[in-house]
Amino acid sequence: MKIAKKIPGRNREALRGLLESMVEKGAAESLFAAAANKRGDSFSYFLMKRGSLPDTLEPLPPIMSRSAAGMLTYLTRKGPLPGKTLVVLRPCELRAVTELRKLNQIHADNLVTVSFDCPGVFPLKDFFKGKAAVLIEQHEKALSDGTLAGARNVCAICAEFTGEGADIELGFLGVPEGECWAVANTEAGAQCLGLVEGEDVGDLSSRDEAVQAAKERRAVERKQRLLAFQQEVGGPENIAKVLENCLNCHNCMRVCPICFCQECYFESSAFRAEADRFLARAGRKKGLSMPADTLLFHLGRMSHMSVSCVSCGACEDACPADVPVSLFFSLVGRSTQGIFDYVPGRDVSEPVPYLHYEREEFQEMEAPYLEKRGQD
Amino acid sequence: MKEESKEFTPNILYALCSWCGSGGSETAGAMKLHYPENVKPVRFYCTGGIDPVYIFRALLEGADGVVVSGCHPGDCHFDTGNYRARRRIAAVKTILNTLGLDGDRVWLRWVGHGEGKRFVDTASEFDEHIQEKGPSPLKGIRGV
């Protein structure tokens, strides 16, 4: 049975209060969520223990400094956290966690996930350049209506912005002013939420309707934006134009939650060669741009991880050269996920396409052979 | 062999697995069959070991097309390598098509150990296919 409770307070305070009271009442021993610095203009994730929660807890920051999924990989790769831990994740981070669990990179035992209706976040650079207080205020307003002006490229076209896969889901859309609804989707979530005081929500339909309408709208916008982007980058010349500013710094790979390899192929000795080999390439290509293999890096990464790309946009936030990396990967991910009928993060029991196969599939990808002639 | 002089001789890479693909080429040799000289065979341990990056790298560094052959479904020496290869090739073609880079320059066709003729036919068919297409636009991309 679904448990749903009304949590008093405006969105930000409601979530903060909910987390604090759940941890204090023993629902979990530790908490993994974002907190602000003392000035309140910078945010990052913190691992916190019961009894020593910081007073700057800020579980809904207006920026995503790094994907929490990548940090959970870091935390739990060698084994699960020892005690129950509440983890606050944006919907895209939650999907990345699901992908990483399938790839055996996150031990999810003892994790209780909390997610929420995410209006999107500001690009890191815009936030750091702008006035923090104003942007935080704008973000606070956006929590209720679901649309954030000035959000990042992928946030603006995100169609999976609710925490429906989490143990506990916090709803802001279609909810009366001044309250939020906490919904437990699983047994683990219900146990935690049961400890918290709050009036039961009888009828969830107003939120369901608001979410459904927003999702449909966003899905159309997403498709249109990605197809327009495809027009922009399609073909060899356009690709070169979009990627020509790329520094080949590999930041996008480092911050990508899905890129979990300990050593990336693109940083391996496969790309070290004697100078005369580079010279030979330079001759063939009428000049070799250095560092070499920028396009290969992006194409290769697309082939390695685009099926699991959750469109979190961490890559673009980390790009020093303003390459629209997140749209690139969202566009290609849409196609590669499409052929496998795969939605990353949908279900932890659904295998990652590269680790699975059917005996009869993709015959259309094989070149048909018609034996047509004898000896020439 | 065709007699007319070709204006464009494509540079073609033929990726073969060690078991059936290469076996097919050996059978072709034993049967004294010929395939175009611009088709360059490369042996992989298994088609399942062909990372998409190898294909992209070939296309960016001068190949006009890449054709992959391995054991027929059900015949893989490692049971499942060819099924995995088929998924990867599907992804490669999809990525190239999505970015307007012509996924049809990559072919996958199974060739069994005894299928020397099928090996030779595939090599020449693919050669003709790429000749019709002309030089790969990918190898001309500059600056990235």
Short mmCIF file of C-alpha atoms in Angstrom, two decimals:
data_model
loop_
_atom_site.label_atom_id
_atom_site.label_comp_id
_atom_site.label_asym_id
_atom_site.label_seq_id
_atom_site.Cartn_x
_atom_site.Cartn_y
_atom_site.Cartn_z
CA MET A 1 0.00 0.00 0.00
CA LYS A 2 1.17 3.50 -0.79
CA ILE A 3 1.73 5.73 2.21
CA ALA A 4 1.47 9.43 1.46
CA LYS A 5 1.85 12.17 4.04
CA LYS A 6 1.48 15.91 4.04
CA ILE A 7 4.70 17.54 5.14
CA PRO A 8 4.20 21.10 6.34
CA GLY A 9 6.36 23.98 5.20
CA ARG A 10 7.43 25.42 1.89
CA ASN A 11 9.22 22.97 -0.35
CA ARG A 12 12.77 23.54 0.75
CA GLU A 13 12.05 23.60 4.48
CA ALA A 14 9.64 20.70 4.16
CA LEU A 15 12.30 18.40 2.72
CA ARG A 16 14.89 19.60 5.21
CA GLY A 17 12.49 19.02 8.10
CA LEU A 18 11.48 15.62 6.80
CA LEU A 19 15.07 14.44 6.50
CA GLU A 20 16.08 15.76 9.90
CA SER A 21 13.14 14.19 11.66
CA MET A 22 13.57 10.85 9.88
CA VAL A 23 17.24 10.69 10.86
CA GLU A 24 16.57 11.82 14.45
CA LYS A 25 13.79 9.27 14.89
CA GLY A 26 16.11 6.49 13.86
CA ALA A 27 14.96 5.81 10.31
CA ALA A 28 18.59 5.95 9.26
CA GLU A 29 22.00 6.27 10.82
CA SER A 30 23.45 8.51 8.20
CA LEU A 31 22.43 10.91 5.50
CA PHE A 32 23.91 11.67 2.12
CA ALA A 33 22.63 14.96 0.80
CA ALA A 34 23.74 18.39 -0.31
CA ALA A 35 24.58 21.18 2.09
CA ALA A 36 25.55 24.79 1.61
CA ASN A 37 28.70 26.58 2.68
CA LYS A 38 28.41 29.17 5.48
CA ARG A 39 27.67 32.02 3.09
CA GLY A 40 24.95 29.97 1.39
CA ASP A 41 26.26 30.54 -2.12
CA SER A 42 27.97 27.24 -2.82
CA PHE A 43 26.72 23.68 -2.49
CA SER A 44 28.14 20.22 -2.45
CA TYR A 45 27.25 16.75 -1.25
CA PHE A 46 28.05 15.65 2.28
CA LEU A 47 28.07 12.33 4.06
CA MET A 48 26.58 13.02 7.51
CA LYS A 49 26.04 10.96 10.65
CA ARG A 50 23.14 11.11 13.05
CA GLY A 51 23.77 13.59 15.83
CA SER A 52 26.10 15.72 13.77
CA LEU A 53 23.95 17.05 10.96
CA PRO A 54 25.15 20.45 9.77
CA ASP A 55 22.75 23.40 10.11
CA THR A 56 23.32 24.30 6.45
CA LEU A 57 21.61 21.17 5.12
CA GLU A 58 20.31 22.11 1.68
CA PRO A 59 18.87 19.05 -0.04
CA LEU A 60 17.49 21.02 -3.02
CA PRO A 61 20.39 23.13 -4.26
CA PRO A 62 19.86 25.23 -7.39
CA ILE A 63 22.94 23.67 -9.01
CA MET A 64 24.26 20.15 -9.47
CA SER A 65 27.91 20.38 -8.58
CA ARG A 66 28.62 16.71 -9.31
CA SER A 67 26.29 13.79 -9.88
CA ALA A 68 25.60 12.05 -6.57
CA ALA A 69 25.62 8.73 -8.45
CA GLY A 70 29.34 9.10 -9.14
CA MET A 71 29.99 9.74 -5.47
CA LEU A 72 27.92 6.75 -4.40
CA THR A 73 30.11 4.64 -6.69
CA TYR A 74 33.11 6.07 -4.89
CA LEU A 75 31.54 5.39 -1.48
CA THR A 76 30.20 1.88 -1.99
CA ARG A 77 32.37 0.27 -4.66
CA LYS A 78 34.15 -1.85 -2.06
CA GLY A 79 31.00 -2.76 -0.17
CA PRO A 80 27.73 -1.37 1.14
CA LEU A 81 27.48 1.35 3.78
CA PRO A 82 27.32 -0.32 7.22
CA GLY A 83 24.11 1.32 8.47
CA LYS A 84 20.92 2.54 6.87
CA THR A 85 21.61 5.70 4.91
CA LEU A 86 19.10 8.16 3.50
CA VAL A 87 20.27 9.39 0.11
CA VAL A 88 18.72 12.45 -1.52
CA LEU A 89 18.97 12.23 -5.29
CA ARG A 90 17.68 14.23 -8.22
CA PRO A 91 15.65 12.08 -10.61
CA CYS A 92 18.55 11.91 -13.09
CA GLU A 93 20.95 10.92 -10.31
CA LEU A 94 18.52 8.24 -9.22
CA ARG A 95 18.44 6.82 -12.74
CA ALA A 96 22.23 6.85 -12.85
CA VAL A 97 22.30 4.96 -9.54
CA THR A 98 20.02 2.31 -11.06
CA GLU A 99 22.36 1.98 -14.05
CA LEU A 100 25.42 1.70 -11.83
CA ARG A 101 23.75 -0.95 -9.70
CA LYS A 102 23.22 -3.02 -12.84
CA LEU A 103 26.88 -2.57 -13.67
CA ASN A 104 27.91 -3.67 -10.15
CA GLN A 105 29.41 -0.30 -9.33
CA ILE A 106 27.09 0.65 -6.47
CA HIS A 107 26.19 -1.57 -3.53
CA ALA A 108 22.70 -0.35 -2.80
CA ASP A 109 22.08 -2.41 0.36
CA ASN A 110 21.14 -0.10 3.23
CA LEU A 111 20.45 2.83 0.92
CA VAL A 112 17.03 4.45 1.24
CA THR A 113 16.57 6.82 -1.67
CA VAL A 114 14.64 10.07 -1.51
CA SER A 115 13.85 11.98 -4.67
CA PHE A 116 11.60 14.87 -5.66
CA ASP A 117 9.93 16.83 -8.45
CA CYS A 118 12.96 18.56 -9.93
CA PRO A 119 12.48 21.81 -11.82
CA GLY A 120 16.04 21.63 -13.16
CA VAL A 121 19.14 23.49 -12.10
CA PHE A 122 21.17 26.45 -13.32
CA PRO A 123 24.38 25.95 -15.28
CA LEU A 124 27.26 26.07 -12.80
CA LYS A 125 28.93 28.99 -14.57
CA ASP A 126 25.74 31.06 -14.61
CA PHE A 127 25.18 30.43 -10.92
CA PHE A 128 28.71 31.35 -9.90
CA LYS A 129 28.63 34.50 -12.01
CA GLY A 130 25.12 35.54 -10.93
CA LYS A 131 23.68 36.75 -7.64
CA ALA A 132 23.26 33.64 -5.50
CA ALA A 133 20.35 34.97 -3.39
CA VAL A 134 18.30 35.95 -6.45
CA LEU A 135 18.90 32.63 -8.21
CA ILE A 136 18.08 30.62 -5.11
CA GLU A 137 14.81 32.55 -4.80
CA GLN A 138 13.98 31.84 -8.47
CA HIS A 139 14.73 28.17 -7.96
CA GLU A 140 12.51 28.08 -4.87
CA LYS A 141 9.59 29.47 -6.90
CA ALA A 142 10.26 26.99 -9.72
CA LEU A 143 9.85 24.07 -7.32
CA SER A 144 6.10 24.70 -7.22
CA ASP A 145 5.46 25.33 -10.89
CA GLY A 146 8.05 22.92 -12.28
CA THR A 147 9.70 25.23 -14.79
CA LEU A 148 12.98 27.01 -14.16
CA ALA A 149 13.86 29.90 -16.47
CA GLY A 150 17.55 29.78 -17.33
CA ALA A 151 17.87 26.08 -16.56
CA ARG A 152 20.55 23.97 -18.21
CA ASN A 153 19.96 22.64 -21.74
CA VAL A 154 19.04 19.12 -20.66
CA CYS A 155 17.03 20.27 -17.62
CA ALA A 156 14.80 22.39 -19.84
CA ILE A 157 13.84 19.33 -21.88
CA CYS A 158 13.81 16.73 -19.10
CA ALA A 159 10.68 14.59 -19.27
CA GLU A 160 11.52 12.31 -16.34
CA PHE A 161 11.62 14.89 -13.59
CA THR A 162 9.82 13.07 -10.78
CA GLY A 163 11.29 10.77 -8.18
CA GLU A 164 8.98 7.90 -9.01
CA GLY A 165 11.64 5.21 -8.73
CA ALA A 166 12.78 6.30 -5.27
CA ASP A 167 11.84 4.72 -1.95
CA ILE A 168 10.41 8.07 -0.88
CA GLU A 169 9.20 10.59 -3.41
CA LEU A 170 8.51 14.20 -2.59
CA GLY A 171 5.86 15.91 -4.67
CA PHE A 172 5.61 19.66 -5.24
CA LEU A 173 3.65 19.78 -8.50
CA GLY A 174 -0.12 19.94 -8.25
CA VAL A 175 0.11 20.14 -4.46
CA PRO A 176 -1.68 22.90 -2.46
CA GLU A 177 0.44 25.92 -1.61
CA GLY A 178 2.36 25.60 1.63
CA GLU A 179 2.59 21.83 1.81
CA CYS A 180 4.43 18.96 0.12
CA TRP A 181 3.46 15.39 -0.24
CA ALA A 182 5.83 12.62 0.72
CA VAL A 183 4.93 9.32 -0.92
CA ALA A 184 6.52 6.02 0.05
CA ASN A 185 6.87 3.82 -3.03
CA THR A 186 8.47 0.82 -1.32
CA GLU A 187 8.42 -1.06 1.97
CA ALA A 188 11.73 0.51 3.01
CA GLY A 189 10.35 3.95 2.25
CA ALA A 190 7.15 3.25 4.16
CA GLN A 191 9.12 2.20 7.25
CA CYS A 192 11.01 5.50 7.27
CA LEU A 193 8.02 7.65 6.46
CA GLY A 194 5.96 5.87 9.12
CA LEU A 195 8.15 7.43 11.80
CA VAL A 196 7.29 10.95 10.74
CA GLU A 197 4.26 12.86 11.87
CA GLY A 198 1.98 14.19 9.19
CA GLU A 199 -1.56 14.05 7.99
CA ASP A 200 -2.31 11.35 5.42
CA VAL A 201 -2.96 12.49 1.87
CA GLY A 202 -6.15 10.79 0.81
CA ASP A 203 -6.36 11.70 -2.84
CA LEU A 204 -3.17 11.97 -4.90
CA SER A 205 -4.97 12.66 -8.15
CA SER A 206 -4.29 16.43 -8.35
CA ARG A 207 -0.55 15.76 -8.36
CA ASP A 208 -0.84 12.83 -10.76
CA GLU A 209 -2.70 15.00 -13.23
CA ALA A 210 -0.26 17.90 -12.98
CA VAL A 211 2.71 15.56 -13.41
CA GLN A 212 1.15 13.76 -16.34
CA ALA A 213 0.39 17.01 -18.17
CA ALA A 214 3.88 18.38 -17.54
CA LYS A 215 5.48 15.13 -18.69
CA GLU A 216 3.57 15.11 -21.94
CA ARG A 217 4.50 18.71 -22.63
CA ARG A 218 8.15 18.10 -21.85
CA ALA A 219 8.31 14.96 -23.97
CA VAL A 220 7.21 16.96 -27.01
CA GLU A 221 9.68 19.74 -26.23
CA ARG A 222 12.46 17.20 -25.78
CA LYS A 223 11.81 15.56 -29.10
CA GLN A 224 11.63 18.89 -30.92
CA ARG A 225 14.79 20.25 -29.32
CA LEU A 226 16.81 17.12 -29.99
CA LEU A 227 15.66 16.90 -33.60
CA ALA A 228 16.53 20.56 -34.11
CA PHE A 229 19.94 19.87 -32.59
CA GLN A 230 20.35 16.92 -34.94
CA GLN A 231 19.85 19.29 -37.88
CA GLU A 232 22.49 21.54 -36.40
CA VAL A 233 25.18 18.88 -35.91
CA GLY A 234 24.37 16.37 -38.64
CA GLY A 235 27.08 15.68 -41.20
CA PRO A 236 30.88 15.77 -41.04
CA GLU A 237 31.28 19.52 -41.41
CA ASN A 238 28.74 20.43 -38.76
CA ILE A 239 30.21 17.97 -36.30
CA ALA A 240 33.63 19.47 -36.81
CA LYS A 241 32.14 22.91 -36.22
CA VAL A 242 30.44 21.92 -32.96
CA LEU A 243 33.47 20.08 -31.61
CA GLU A 244 36.19 22.43 -32.81
CA ASN A 245 36.34 24.22 -29.47
CA CYS A 246 36.72 20.97 -27.53
CA LEU A 247 39.95 21.03 -25.54
CA ASN A 248 40.07 17.24 -25.34
CA CYS A 249 40.45 17.67 -21.57
CA HIS A 250 38.20 14.65 -20.84
CA ASN A 251 36.37 16.53 -18.07
CA CYS A 252 33.04 15.33 -19.46
CA MET A 253 34.21 11.74 -19.03
CA ARG A 254 35.52 12.34 -15.50
CA VAL A 255 32.29 13.83 -14.19
CA CYS A 256 30.04 11.37 -16.05
CA PRO A 257 28.39 9.09 -13.50
CA ILE A 258 28.05 6.31 -16.09
CA CYS A 259 31.75 6.39 -17.05
CA PHE A 260 32.93 4.16 -14.23
CA CYS A 261 36.00 2.53 -15.79
CA GLN A 262 39.08 2.69 -13.59
CA GLU A 263 41.17 3.42 -16.63
CA CYS A 264 39.58 5.02 -19.64
CA TYR A 265 40.59 3.58 -23.01
CA PHE A 266 41.08 7.12 -24.26
CA GLU A 267 43.74 7.76 -21.64
CA SER A 268 45.47 4.44 -22.23
CA SER A 269 48.69 3.63 -24.03
CA ALA A 270 46.64 2.82 -27.14
CA PHE A 271 46.96 6.50 -27.96
CA ARG A 272 50.68 6.78 -27.38
CA ALA A 273 52.72 6.40 -30.51
CA GLU A 274 56.08 7.37 -31.98
CA ALA A 275 56.33 10.83 -33.50
CA ASP A 276 56.66 9.47 -37.05
CA ARG A 277 53.26 7.81 -36.71
CA PHE A 278 51.72 11.17 -35.85
CA LEU A 279 53.56 12.71 -38.80
CA ALA A 280 52.16 10.06 -41.14
CA ARG A 281 48.67 10.86 -39.93
CA ALA A 282 49.34 14.57 -40.33
CA GLY A 283 50.27 13.96 -43.97
CA ARG A 284 47.16 11.92 -44.67
CA LYS A 285 44.81 14.37 -42.98
CA LYS A 286 46.36 17.61 -44.28
CA GLY A 287 47.32 18.56 -40.75
CA LEU A 288 46.61 16.73 -37.51
CA SER A 289 44.91 18.82 -34.85
CA MET A 290 46.59 18.33 -31.47
CA PRO A 291 45.77 16.88 -29.03
CA ALA A 292 44.61 14.31 -31.56
CA ASP A 293 41.55 12.05 -31.56
CA THR A 294 38.99 14.50 -30.19
CA LEU A 295 36.16 13.27 -32.41
CA LEU A 296 37.18 9.67 -31.79
CA PHE A 297 36.96 10.32 -28.05
CA HIS A 298 33.39 11.56 -28.31
CA LEU A 299 32.25 8.89 -30.77
CA GLY A 300 33.90 6.20 -28.68
CA ARG A 301 32.34 7.44 -25.49
CA MET A 302 28.96 7.52 -27.22
CA SER A 303 29.38 3.88 -28.17
CA HIS A 304 30.48 2.93 -24.66
CA MET A 305 27.96 4.75 -22.48
CA SER A 306 25.19 6.41 -24.49
CA VAL A 307 22.84 3.44 -23.95
CA SER A 308 22.98 4.23 -20.23
CA CYS A 309 23.09 8.03 -20.55
CA VAL A 310 20.52 9.51 -18.16
CA SER A 311 20.83 13.07 -19.56
CA CYS A 312 22.00 14.50 -16.25
CA GLY A 313 24.04 17.20 -17.96
CA ALA A 314 27.07 16.87 -15.69
CA CYS A 315 29.28 16.71 -18.81
CA GLU A 316 28.20 20.10 -20.06
CA ASP A 317 28.56 21.75 -16.66
CA ALA A 318 32.14 20.50 -16.56
CA CYS A 319 33.01 21.63 -20.07
CA PRO A 320 35.34 24.63 -20.02
CA ALA A 321 34.75 25.31 -23.72
CA ASP A 322 30.94 25.41 -23.79
CA VAL A 323 30.59 22.45 -26.15
CA PRO A 324 26.95 21.29 -26.04
CA VAL A 325 28.06 17.85 -24.83
CA SER A 326 24.88 17.03 -22.97
CA LEU A 327 22.68 17.58 -26.03
CA PHE A 328 25.10 15.53 -28.11
CA PHE A 329 24.87 12.59 -25.76
CA SER A 330 21.13 12.98 -25.21
CA LEU A 331 20.58 12.95 -28.96
CA VAL A 332 22.72 9.89 -29.59
CA GLY A 333 21.46 8.20 -26.42
CA ARG A 334 17.90 8.66 -27.63
CA SER A 335 18.76 6.69 -30.79
CA THR A 336 20.89 3.94 -29.24
CA GLN A 337 18.43 3.44 -26.37
CA GLY A 338 15.65 3.43 -28.97
CA ILE A 339 16.99 0.47 -30.94
CA PHE A 340 17.29 -1.61 -27.77
CA ASP A 341 13.92 -0.36 -26.49
CA TYR A 342 15.80 0.53 -23.36
CA VAL A 343 15.15 3.29 -20.85
CA PRO A 344 18.13 3.78 -18.55
CA GLY A 345 17.17 3.84 -14.91
CA ARG A 346 13.69 2.45 -15.49
CA ASP A 347 14.11 -0.85 -13.71
CA VAL A 348 17.06 -2.38 -11.91
CA SER A 349 16.14 -5.85 -13.19
CA GLU A 350 16.32 -4.74 -16.83
CA PRO A 351 19.80 -5.69 -18.12
CA VAL A 352 22.11 -3.13 -19.76
CA PRO A 353 21.92 -3.75 -23.56
CA TYR A 354 25.61 -4.59 -23.97
CA LEU A 355 25.42 -7.27 -21.29
CA HIS A 356 22.48 -9.00 -22.85
CA TYR A 357 21.35 -10.40 -26.20
CA GLU A 358 18.54 -12.24 -27.89
CA ARG A 359 19.22 -15.05 -30.33
CA GLU A 360 16.89 -13.59 -32.90
CA GLU A 361 17.21 -9.83 -33.23
CA PHE A 362 18.75 -7.09 -35.36
CA GLN A 363 18.72 -9.23 -38.47
CA GLU A 364 18.15 -5.96 -40.29
CA MET A 365 21.62 -4.86 -39.19
CA GLU A 366 23.19 -7.81 -41.04
CA ALA A 367 23.94 -7.25 -44.71
CA PRO A 368 21.70 -9.69 -46.59
CA TYR A 369 23.55 -12.21 -48.73
CA LEU A 370 22.06 -13.20 -52.02
CA GLU A 371 24.18 -15.80 -53.72
CA LYS A 372 23.91 -14.47 -57.21
CA ARG A 373 26.80 -15.56 -59.35
CA GLY A 374 29.27 -18.25 -60.18
CA GLN A 375 32.93 -17.42 -60.74
CA ASP A 376 33.61 -14.00 -62.25
CA MET B 1 39.01 -9.52 -61.94
CA LYS B 2 37.51 -6.40 -63.41
CA GLU B 3 39.53 -4.80 -66.18
CA GLU B 4 38.41 -1.16 -66.26
CA SER B 5 40.63 1.25 -64.35
CA LYS B 6 38.91 2.53 -61.25
CA GLU B 7 39.00 6.21 -60.48
CA PHE B 8 38.48 5.58 -56.82
CA THR B 9 39.93 2.58 -55.06
CA PRO B 10 38.36 2.37 -51.64
CA ASN B 11 40.39 1.51 -48.61
CA ILE B 12 38.50 -1.31 -46.96
CA LEU B 13 39.06 -3.10 -43.70
CA TYR B 14 37.66 -6.59 -43.32
CA ALA B 15 37.46 -7.60 -39.64
CA LEU B 16 37.38 -11.37 -39.24
CA CYS B 17 37.13 -13.50 -36.17
CA SER B 18 39.82 -16.10 -35.63
CA TRP B 19 37.46 -19.02 -36.04
CA CYS B 20 34.84 -18.74 -38.74
CA GLY B 21 35.70 -15.47 -40.48
CA SER B 22 39.38 -16.33 -40.92
CA GLY B 23 38.36 -19.92 -41.64
CA GLY B 24 36.24 -18.64 -44.50
CA SER B 25 39.22 -16.80 -45.92
CA GLU B 26 41.35 -19.95 -45.64
CA THR B 27 38.72 -21.95 -47.49
CA ALA B 28 38.64 -19.24 -50.15
CA GLY B 29 42.42 -19.62 -50.45
CA ALA B 30 42.16 -23.39 -50.74
CA MET B 31 39.51 -22.93 -53.45
CA LYS B 32 41.81 -20.44 -55.21
CA LEU B 33 39.14 -17.71 -55.15
CA HIS B 34 40.11 -14.06 -55.52
CA TYR B 35 38.93 -10.97 -53.70
CA PRO B 36 39.80 -7.31 -54.40
CA GLU B 37 43.29 -6.36 -53.26
CA ASN B 38 42.14 -3.14 -51.61
CA VAL B 39 40.19 -5.16 -49.04
CA LYS B 40 42.52 -5.66 -46.09
CA PRO B 41 41.66 -8.46 -43.70
CA VAL B 42 42.31 -7.96 -39.98
CA ARG B 43 41.99 -10.87 -37.60
CA PHE B 44 40.29 -10.48 -34.22
CA TYR B 45 40.03 -13.19 -31.62
CA CYS B 46 36.23 -12.97 -31.73
CA THR B 47 33.79 -10.49 -33.25
CA GLY B 48 32.63 -9.94 -29.65
CA GLY B 49 36.06 -8.41 -29.00
CA ILE B 50 35.64 -5.69 -31.62
CA ASP B 51 35.13 -2.51 -29.67
CA PRO B 52 33.13 0.08 -31.63
CA VAL B 53 36.10 2.41 -31.13
CA TYR B 54 38.20 0.25 -33.48
CA ILE B 55 35.64 0.78 -36.21
CA PHE B 56 35.38 4.53 -35.61
CA ARG B 57 39.15 4.80 -35.52
CA ALA B 58 39.48 3.00 -38.84
CA LEU B 59 36.87 5.26 -40.46
CA LEU B 60 38.49 8.41 -39.12
CA GLU B 61 42.01 7.36 -40.07
CA GLY B 62 41.51 6.49 -43.69
CA ALA B 63 39.21 3.50 -44.19
CA ASP B 64 36.27 4.10 -46.52
CA GLY B 65 34.34 1.19 -45.07
CA VAL B 66 34.57 -1.57 -42.50
CA VAL B 67 33.02 -4.99 -42.91
CA VAL B 68 32.83 -7.49 -40.06
CA SER B 69 32.46 -11.26 -40.41
CA GLY B 70 32.34 -13.95 -37.78
CA CYS B 71 30.61 -17.18 -36.91
CA HIS B 72 26.94 -17.59 -37.73
CA PRO B 73 24.56 -17.18 -34.77
CA GLY B 74 24.75 -20.31 -32.65
CA ASP B 75 28.25 -21.17 -33.91
CA CYS B 76 30.39 -18.74 -31.90
CA HIS B 77 33.51 -20.37 -30.51
CA PHE B 78 32.76 -18.56 -27.26
CA ASP B 79 29.00 -19.17 -27.49
CA THR B 80 27.84 -15.56 -27.32
CA GLY B 81 30.52 -13.30 -28.83
CA ASN B 82 28.74 -12.87 -32.14
CA TYR B 83 25.44 -11.92 -30.47
CA ARG B 84 27.26 -9.23 -28.55
CA ALA B 85 29.01 -8.10 -31.71
CA ARG B 86 25.68 -7.75 -33.46
CA ARG B 87 24.43 -5.43 -30.71
CA ARG B 88 27.61 -3.35 -30.88
CA ILE B 89 27.46 -3.08 -34.67
CA ALA B 90 23.81 -2.04 -34.34
CA ALA B 91 24.93 0.71 -31.95
CA VAL B 92 27.77 1.82 -34.26
CA LYS B 93 25.46 2.08 -37.26
CA THR B 94 22.87 3.93 -35.18
CA ILE B 95 25.40 6.44 -33.87
CA LEU B 96 26.76 7.11 -37.36
CA ASN B 97 23.27 7.49 -38.82
CA THR B 98 22.12 9.80 -36.03
CA LEU B 99 25.06 12.12 -36.67
CA GLY B 100 24.67 12.03 -40.45
CA LEU B 101 27.88 10.04 -40.91
CA ASP B 102 26.51 7.18 -43.01
CA GLY B 103 26.17 3.98 -40.99
CA ASP B 104 26.00 2.03 -44.24
CA ARG B 105 29.79 2.12 -44.44
CA VAL B 106 29.79 -0.55 -41.77
CA TRP B 107 28.59 -4.01 -42.67
CA LEU B 108 28.07 -7.15 -40.68
CA ARG B 109 27.73 -10.49 -42.44
CA TRP B 110 28.30 -13.92 -40.96
CA VAL B 111 30.76 -16.17 -42.78
CA GLY B 112 31.22 -19.79 -41.73
CA HIS B 113 34.50 -21.68 -41.84
CA GLY B 114 33.59 -23.53 -45.00
CA GLU B 115 32.04 -20.56 -46.78
CA GLY B 116 34.97 -19.44 -48.94
CA LYS B 117 32.69 -18.19 -51.66
CA ARG B 118 30.59 -16.20 -49.26
CA PHE B 119 33.77 -14.58 -47.93
CA VAL B 120 34.95 -13.58 -51.39
CA ASP B 121 31.49 -12.44 -52.47
CA THR B 122 31.18 -10.29 -49.36
CA ALA B 123 34.56 -8.67 -49.98
CA SER B 124 33.76 -7.78 -53.59
CA GLU B 125 30.16 -6.81 -52.92
CA PHE B 126 31.25 -4.46 -50.16
CA ASP B 127 34.01 -3.08 -52.37
CA GLU B 128 31.46 -2.27 -55.09
CA HIS B 129 29.08 -0.83 -52.50
CA ILE B 130 31.75 1.55 -51.21
CA GLN B 131 32.93 2.45 -54.72
CA GLU B 132 29.42 3.62 -55.47
CA LYS B 133 29.39 5.68 -52.29
CA GLY B 134 32.75 7.32 -52.94
CA PRO B 135 35.41 8.29 -50.42
CA SER B 136 34.35 8.42 -46.78
CA PRO B 137 33.58 11.95 -45.59
CA LEU B 138 34.77 10.94 -42.12
CA LYS B 139 38.44 10.69 -42.99
CA GLY B 140 38.35 14.22 -44.36
CA ILE B 141 37.11 15.80 -41.13
CA ARG B 142 39.73 18.29 -40.03
CA GLY B 143 40.40 20.11 -36.82
CA VAL B 144 38.91 17.55 -34.48
#
